[in-house]
Amino acid sequence: FDYAFREYIRQWAFKHPTPTDFFRFMNNATGEDLNWFWNEWFYQTWTLDQGIKSVTYMNDDPAKGAEITLVNLQKMAMPVKLRITEKDGTVSDVNLPVEIWQSGSSYIYTHHSTQPLLSVVVDPDWQLPDINPQNNSWPGEN
């Protein structure tokens, strides 16, 4: 972002860019299609509500891993950060890209664990404007 923003300032200095010029330039400079982001944050009034629908173990055996079903209950789509705590205290942060929501409002993440999970939390650092934080955590076995 820093490189792209410096280039934008350099190329558009003393000109009169529109927001669309900025969005187009940032897409080109980063080499990514960020239109999903510009649309949701600048052109829409959509809200974000990501949550955990369920956590199940593969073949009911924690040693074989866990399937974490995530849901996106509103129109805004954002990347997902998960913090997964296992029984032995191991903590894993998992970052999932926004593209997981392209196929629908539900996504199953397979976590390769070998023991029961104590908790799973969506957006553990409270960085996103989620309108319903009550569905952002799942307590496991104690």
JSON list of C-alpha atoms in Angstrom, two decimals:
[
{"chain": "A", "resi": 1, "resn": "PHE", "atom": "CA", "xyz": [0.00, 0.00, 0.00]},
{"chain": "A", "resi": 2, "resn": "ASP", "atom": "CA", "xyz": [2.77, 2.47, 0.90]},
{"chain": "A", "resi": 3, "resn": "TYR", "atom": "CA", "xyz": [4.48, 2.07, -2.48]},
{"chain": "A", "resi": 4, "resn": "ALA", "atom": "CA", "xyz": [1.20, 2.42, -4.36]},
{"chain": "A", "resi": 5, "resn": "PHE", "atom": "CA", "xyz": [0.16, 5.47, -2.36]},
{"chain": "A", "resi": 6, "resn": "ARG", "atom": "CA", "xyz": [3.52, 7.22, -2.91]},
{"chain": "A", "resi": 7, "resn": "GLU", "atom": "CA", "xyz": [3.20, 6.56, -6.65]},
{"chain": "A", "resi": 8, "resn": "TYR", "atom": "CA", "xyz": [-0.34, 7.91, -6.63]},
{"chain": "A", "resi": 9, "resn": "ILE", "atom": "CA", "xyz": [0.80, 11.12, -4.95]},
{"chain": "A", "resi": 10, "resn": "ARG", "atom": "CA", "xyz": [3.72, 11.47, -7.37]},
{"chain": "A", "resi": 11, "resn": "GLN", "atom": "CA", "xyz": [1.61, 10.94, -10.50]},
{"chain": "A", "resi": 12, "resn": "TRP", "atom": "CA", "xyz": [-1.43, 12.95, -9.42]},
{"chain": "A", "resi": 13, "resn": "ALA", "atom": "CA", "xyz": [0.36, 15.89, -7.76]},
{"chain": "A", "resi": 14, "resn": "PHE", "atom": "CA", "xyz": [-1.24, 19.25, -8.61]},
{"chain": "A", "resi": 15, "resn": "LYS", "atom": "CA", "xyz": [-4.05, 17.54, -10.54]},
{"chain": "A", "resi": 16, "resn": "HIS", "atom": "CA", "xyz": [-7.69, 17.00, -9.63]},
{"chain": "A", "resi": 17, "resn": "PRO", "atom": "CA", "xyz": [-8.28, 13.26, -9.25]},
{"chain": "A", "resi": 18, "resn": "THR", "atom": "CA", "xyz": [-11.68, 11.83, -8.47]},
{"chain": "A", "resi": 19, "resn": "PRO", "atom": "CA", "xyz": [-12.22, 8.95, -6.05]},
{"chain": "A", "resi": 20, "resn": "THR", "atom": "CA", "xyz": [-12.57, 6.67, -9.08]},
{"chain": "A", "resi": 21, "resn": "ASP", "atom": "CA", "xyz": [-9.11, 7.76, -10.28]},
{"chain": "A", "resi": 22, "resn": "PHE", "atom": "CA", "xyz": [-7.68, 6.81, -6.90]},
{"chain": "A", "resi": 23, "resn": "PHE", "atom": "CA", "xyz": [-9.42, 3.42, -6.85]},
{"chain": "A", "resi": 24, "resn": "ARG", "atom": "CA", "xyz": [-8.29, 2.60, -10.41]},
{"chain": "A", "resi": 25, "resn": "PHE", "atom": "CA", "xyz": [-4.71, 3.68, -9.69]},
{"chain": "A", "resi": 26, "resn": "MET", "atom": "CA", "xyz": [-4.49, 1.59, -6.51]},
{"chain": "A", "resi": 27, "resn": "ASN", "atom": "CA", "xyz": [-5.84, -1.47, -8.36]},
{"chain": "A", "resi": 28, "resn": "ASN", "atom": "CA", "xyz": [-3.21, -1.05, -11.06]},
{"chain": "A", "resi": 29, "resn": "ALA", "atom": "CA", "xyz": [-0.32, -0.26, -8.70]},
{"chain": "A", "resi": 30, "resn": "THR", "atom": "CA", "xyz": [-0.99, -3.23, -6.42]},
{"chain": "A", "resi": 31, "resn": "GLY", "atom": "CA", "xyz": [-1.77, -5.58, -9.30]},
{"chain": "A", "resi": 32, "resn": "GLU", "atom": "CA", "xyz": [-4.94, -6.69, -7.54]},
{"chain": "A", "resi": 33, "resn": "ASP", "atom": "CA", "xyz": [-8.62, -6.18, -8.20]},
{"chain": "A", "resi": 34, "resn": "LEU", "atom": "CA", "xyz": [-9.73, -4.32, -5.06]},
{"chain": "A", "resi": 35, "resn": "ASN", "atom": "CA", "xyz": [-13.11, -3.28, -6.45]},
{"chain": "A", "resi": 36, "resn": "TRP", "atom": "CA", "xyz": [-14.85, -5.46, -3.84]},
{"chain": "A", "resi": 37, "resn": "PHE", "atom": "CA", "xyz": [-13.23, -3.29, -1.15]},
{"chain": "A", "resi": 38, "resn": "TRP", "atom": "CA", "xyz": [-13.92, 0.08, -2.78]},
{"chain": "A", "resi": 39, "resn": "ASN", "atom": "CA", "xyz": [-17.52, -0.88, -3.45]},
{"chain": "A", "resi": 40, "resn": "GLU", "atom": "CA", "xyz": [-18.27, -2.07, 0.08]},
{"chain": "A", "resi": 41, "resn": "TRP", "atom": "CA", "xyz": [-16.52, 0.73, 1.95]},
{"chain": "A", "resi": 42, "resn": "PHE", "atom": "CA", "xyz": [-17.25, 3.74, -0.27]},
{"chain": "A", "resi": 43, "resn": "TYR", "atom": "CA", "xyz": [-20.35, 3.09, -2.39]},
{"chain": "A", "resi": 44, "resn": "GLN", "atom": "CA", "xyz": [-22.56, 0.89, -0.24]},
{"chain": "A", "resi": 45, "resn": "THR", "atom": "CA", "xyz": [-23.98, 1.02, 3.27]},
{"chain": "A", "resi": 46, "resn": "TRP", "atom": "CA", "xyz": [-23.61, -2.69, 3.85]},
{"chain": "A", "resi": 47, "resn": "THR", "atom": "CA", "xyz": [-22.76, -4.16, 7.25]},
{"chain": "A", "resi": 48, "resn": "LEU", "atom": "CA", "xyz": [-20.47, -6.99, 8.26]},
{"chain": "A", "resi": 49, "resn": "ASP", "atom": "CA", "xyz": [-21.45, -9.99, 10.37]},
{"chain": "A", "resi": 50, "resn": "GLN", "atom": "CA", "xyz": [-19.03, -12.90, 10.24]},
{"chain": "A", "resi": 51, "resn": "GLY", "atom": "CA", "xyz": [-19.51, -15.75, 12.66]},
{"chain": "A", "resi": 52, "resn": "ILE", "atom": "CA", "xyz": [-18.87, -19.35, 13.56]},
{"chain": "A", "resi": 53, "resn": "LYS", "atom": "CA", "xyz": [-21.74, -21.68, 12.78]},
{"chain": "A", "resi": 54, "resn": "SER", "atom": "CA", "xyz": [-20.19, -24.89, 14.06]},
{"chain": "A", "resi": 55, "resn": "VAL", "atom": "CA", "xyz": [-17.02, -26.79, 14.87]},
{"chain": "A", "resi": 56, "resn": "THR", "atom": "CA", "xyz": [-16.97, -30.55, 14.31]},
{"chain": "A", "resi": 57, "resn": "TYR", "atom": "CA", "xyz": [-14.21, -33.13, 14.42]},
{"chain": "A", "resi": 58, "resn": "MET", "atom": "CA", "xyz": [-13.41, -35.33, 11.46]},
{"chain": "A", "resi": 59, "resn": "ASN", "atom": "CA", "xyz": [-15.07, -38.72, 12.10]},
{"chain": "A", "resi": 60, "resn": "ASP", "atom": "CA", "xyz": [-15.81, -37.47, 15.65]},
{"chain": "A", "resi": 61, "resn": "ASP", "atom": "CA", "xyz": [-12.09, -37.78, 16.41]},
{"chain": "A", "resi": 62, "resn": "PRO", "atom": "CA", "xyz": [-10.12, -34.62, 17.39]},
{"chain": "A", "resi": 63, "resn": "ALA", "atom": "CA", "xyz": [-6.89, -36.38, 16.36]},
{"chain": "A", "resi": 64, "resn": "LYS", "atom": "CA", "xyz": [-8.05, -36.27, 12.73]},
{"chain": "A", "resi": 65, "resn": "GLY", "atom": "CA", "xyz": [-8.66, -32.52, 12.62]},
{"chain": "A", "resi": 66, "resn": "ALA", "atom": "CA", "xyz": [-11.59, -30.15, 12.86]},
{"chain": "A", "resi": 67, "resn": "GLU", "atom": "CA", "xyz": [-13.97, -28.55, 10.41]},
{"chain": "A", "resi": 68, "resn": "ILE", "atom": "CA", "xyz": [-14.87, -24.97, 11.31]},
{"chain": "A", "resi": 69, "resn": "THR", "atom": "CA", "xyz": [-17.95, -23.69, 9.51]},
{"chain": "A", "resi": 70, "resn": "LEU", "atom": "CA", "xyz": [-17.84, -19.93, 9.07]},
{"chain": "A", "resi": 71, "resn": "VAL", "atom": "CA", "xyz": [-20.78, -17.81, 7.98]},
{"chain": "A", "resi": 72, "resn": "ASN", "atom": "CA", "xyz": [-21.11, -14.35, 6.50]},
{"chain": "A", "resi": 73, "resn": "LEU", "atom": "CA", "xyz": [-24.58, -13.18, 7.53]},
{"chain": "A", "resi": 74, "resn": "GLN", "atom": "CA", "xyz": [-24.59, -9.76, 5.85]},
{"chain": "A", "resi": 75, "resn": "LYS", "atom": "CA", "xyz": [-23.64, -8.39, 2.41]},
{"chain": "A", "resi": 76, "resn": "MET", "atom": "CA", "xyz": [-20.19, -7.03, 3.24]},
{"chain": "A", "resi": 77, "resn": "ALA", "atom": "CA", "xyz": [-17.40, -9.52, 2.60]},
{"chain": "A", "resi": 78, "resn": "MET", "atom": "CA", "xyz": [-14.03, -9.17, 4.29]},
{"chain": "A", "resi": 79, "resn": "PRO", "atom": "CA", "xyz": [-11.05, -11.45, 4.91]},
{"chain": "A", "resi": 80, "resn": "VAL", "atom": "CA", "xyz": [-11.29, -13.63, 8.02]},
{"chain": "A", "resi": 81, "resn": "LYS", "atom": "CA", "xyz": [-8.78, -13.94, 10.83]},
{"chain": "A", "resi": 82, "resn": "LEU", "atom": "CA", "xyz": [-9.26, -16.92, 13.14]},
{"chain": "A", "resi": 83, "resn": "ARG", "atom": "CA", "xyz": [-7.54, -17.57, 16.45]},
{"chain": "A", "resi": 84, "resn": "ILE", "atom": "CA", "xyz": [-7.68, -21.25, 17.31]},
{"chain": "A", "resi": 85, "resn": "THR", "atom": "CA", "xyz": [-6.66, -22.50, 20.75]},
{"chain": "A", "resi": 86, "resn": "GLU", "atom": "CA", "xyz": [-5.99, -26.21, 21.23]},
{"chain": "A", "resi": 87, "resn": "LYS", "atom": "CA", "xyz": [-6.18, -28.24, 24.44]},
{"chain": "A", "resi": 88, "resn": "ASP", "atom": "CA", "xyz": [-2.41, -28.12, 25.07]},
{"chain": "A", "resi": 89, "resn": "GLY", "atom": "CA", "xyz": [-2.46, -24.30, 24.83]},
{"chain": "A", "resi": 90, "resn": "THR", "atom": "CA", "xyz": [-1.20, -24.08, 21.25]},
{"chain": "A", "resi": 91, "resn": "VAL", "atom": "CA", "xyz": [-2.59, -20.95, 19.62]},
{"chain": "A", "resi": 92, "resn": "SER", "atom": "CA", "xyz": [-2.82, -20.64, 15.84]},
{"chain": "A", "resi": 93, "resn": "ASP", "atom": "CA", "xyz": [-3.75, -17.51, 13.93]},
{"chain": "A", "resi": 94, "resn": "VAL", "atom": "CA", "xyz": [-5.20, -18.29, 10.51]},
{"chain": "A", "resi": 95, "resn": "ASN", "atom": "CA", "xyz": [-5.80, -15.64, 7.85]},
{"chain": "A", "resi": 96, "resn": "LEU", "atom": "CA", "xyz": [-8.34, -16.51, 5.16]},
{"chain": "A", "resi": 97, "resn": "PRO", "atom": "CA", "xyz": [-8.71, -14.29, 2.06]},
{"chain": "A", "resi": 98, "resn": "VAL", "atom": "CA", "xyz": [-11.91, -12.48, 1.10]},
{"chain": "A", "resi": 99, "resn": "GLU", "atom": "CA", "xyz": [-12.26, -14.88, -1.86]},
{"chain": "A", "resi": 100, "resn": "ILE", "atom": "CA", "xyz": [-13.65, -17.58, 0.45]},
{"chain": "A", "resi": 101, "resn": "TRP", "atom": "CA", "xyz": [-17.02, -15.79, 0.20]},
{"chain": "A", "resi": 102, "resn": "GLN", "atom": "CA", "xyz": [-17.16, -15.91, -3.62]},
{"chain": "A", "resi": 103, "resn": "SER", "atom": "CA", "xyz": [-18.94, -19.27, -3.60]},
{"chain": "A", "resi": 104, "resn": "GLY", "atom": "CA", "xyz": [-21.54, -18.31, -0.98]},
{"chain": "A", "resi": 105, "resn": "SER", "atom": "CA", "xyz": [-22.15, -17.15, 2.56]},
{"chain": "A", "resi": 106, "resn": "SER", "atom": "CA", "xyz": [-20.77, -20.28, 4.22]},
{"chain": "A", "resi": 107, "resn": "TYR", "atom": "CA", "xyz": [-17.22, -21.64, 4.22]},
{"chain": "A", "resi": 108, "resn": "ILE", "atom": "CA", "xyz": [-15.71, -24.71, 5.86]},
{"chain": "A", "resi": 109, "resn": "TYR", "atom": "CA", "xyz": [-12.12, -24.34, 7.03]},
{"chain": "A", "resi": 110, "resn": "THR", "atom": "CA", "xyz": [-10.31, -27.58, 7.84]},
{"chain": "A", "resi": 111, "resn": "HIS", "atom": "CA", "xyz": [-7.92, -27.18, 10.77]},
{"chain": "A", "resi": 112, "resn": "HIS", "atom": "CA", "xyz": [-5.31, -29.92, 10.99]},
{"chain": "A", "resi": 113, "resn": "SER", "atom": "CA", "xyz": [-5.21, -30.46, 14.73]},
{"chain": "A", "resi": 114, "resn": "THR", "atom": "CA", "xyz": [-4.45, -33.60, 16.69]},
{"chain": "A", "resi": 115, "resn": "GLN", "atom": "CA", "xyz": [-6.32, -32.70, 19.87]},
{"chain": "A", "resi": 116, "resn": "PRO", "atom": "CA", "xyz": [-9.57, -31.06, 21.01]},
{"chain": "A", "resi": 117, "resn": "LEU", "atom": "CA", "xyz": [-10.03, -27.35, 20.43]},
{"chain": "A", "resi": 118, "resn": "LEU", "atom": "CA", "xyz": [-10.66, -25.08, 23.40]},
{"chain": "A", "resi": 119, "resn": "SER", "atom": "CA", "xyz": [-11.82, -22.08, 21.41]},
{"chain": "A", "resi": 120, "resn": "VAL", "atom": "CA", "xyz": [-12.15, -20.54, 17.97]},
{"chain": "A", "resi": 121, "resn": "VAL", "atom": "CA", "xyz": [-12.52, -16.77, 17.60]},
{"chain": "A", "resi": 122, "resn": "VAL", "atom": "CA", "xyz": [-13.25, -14.72, 14.48]},
{"chain": "A", "resi": 123, "resn": "ASP", "atom": "CA", "xyz": [-11.49, -11.33, 14.41]},
{"chain": "A", "resi": 124, "resn": "PRO", "atom": "CA", "xyz": [-9.80, -11.79, 17.82]},
{"chain": "A", "resi": 125, "resn": "ASP", "atom": "CA", "xyz": [-8.19, -8.33, 17.69]},
{"chain": "A", "resi": 126, "resn": "TRP", "atom": "CA", "xyz": [-11.49, -6.54, 16.94]},
{"chain": "A", "resi": 127, "resn": "GLN", "atom": "CA", "xyz": [-10.17, -4.96, 13.73]},
{"chain": "A", "resi": 128, "resn": "LEU", "atom": "CA", "xyz": [-13.38, -5.22, 11.70]},
{"chain": "A", "resi": 129, "resn": "PRO", "atom": "CA", "xyz": [-16.73, -3.46, 12.22]},
{"chain": "A", "resi": 130, "resn": "ASP", "atom": "CA", "xyz": [-18.70, -6.65, 12.90]},
{"chain": "A", "resi": 131, "resn": "ILE", "atom": "CA", "xyz": [-22.25, -5.77, 13.99]},
{"chain": "A", "resi": 132, "resn": "ASN", "atom": "CA", "xyz": [-22.80, -8.93, 16.05]},
{"chain": "A", "resi": 133, "resn": "PRO", "atom": "CA", "xyz": [-19.74, -10.03, 18.07]},
{"chain": "A", "resi": 134, "resn": "GLN", "atom": "CA", "xyz": [-21.83, -12.64, 19.95]},
{"chain": "A", "resi": 135, "resn": "ASN", "atom": "CA", "xyz": [-21.43, -15.13, 17.09]},
{"chain": "A", "resi": 136, "resn": "ASN", "atom": "CA", "xyz": [-17.66, -14.58, 16.70]},
{"chain": "A", "resi": 137, "resn": "SER", "atom": "CA", "xyz": [-16.51, -17.23, 19.16]},
{"chain": "A", "resi": 138, "resn": "TRP", "atom": "CA", "xyz": [-16.95, -20.91, 19.78]},
{"chain": "A", "resi": 139, "resn": "PRO", "atom": "CA", "xyz": [-16.03, -22.49, 23.11]},
{"chain": "A", "resi": 140, "resn": "GLY", "atom": "CA", "xyz": [-14.82, -26.07, 22.87]},
{"chain": "A", "resi": 141, "resn": "GLU", "atom": "CA", "xyz": [-14.28, -28.89, 25.30]},
{"chain": "A", "resi": 142, "resn": "ASN", "atom": "CA", "xyz": [-12.78, -27.99, 28.68]}
]
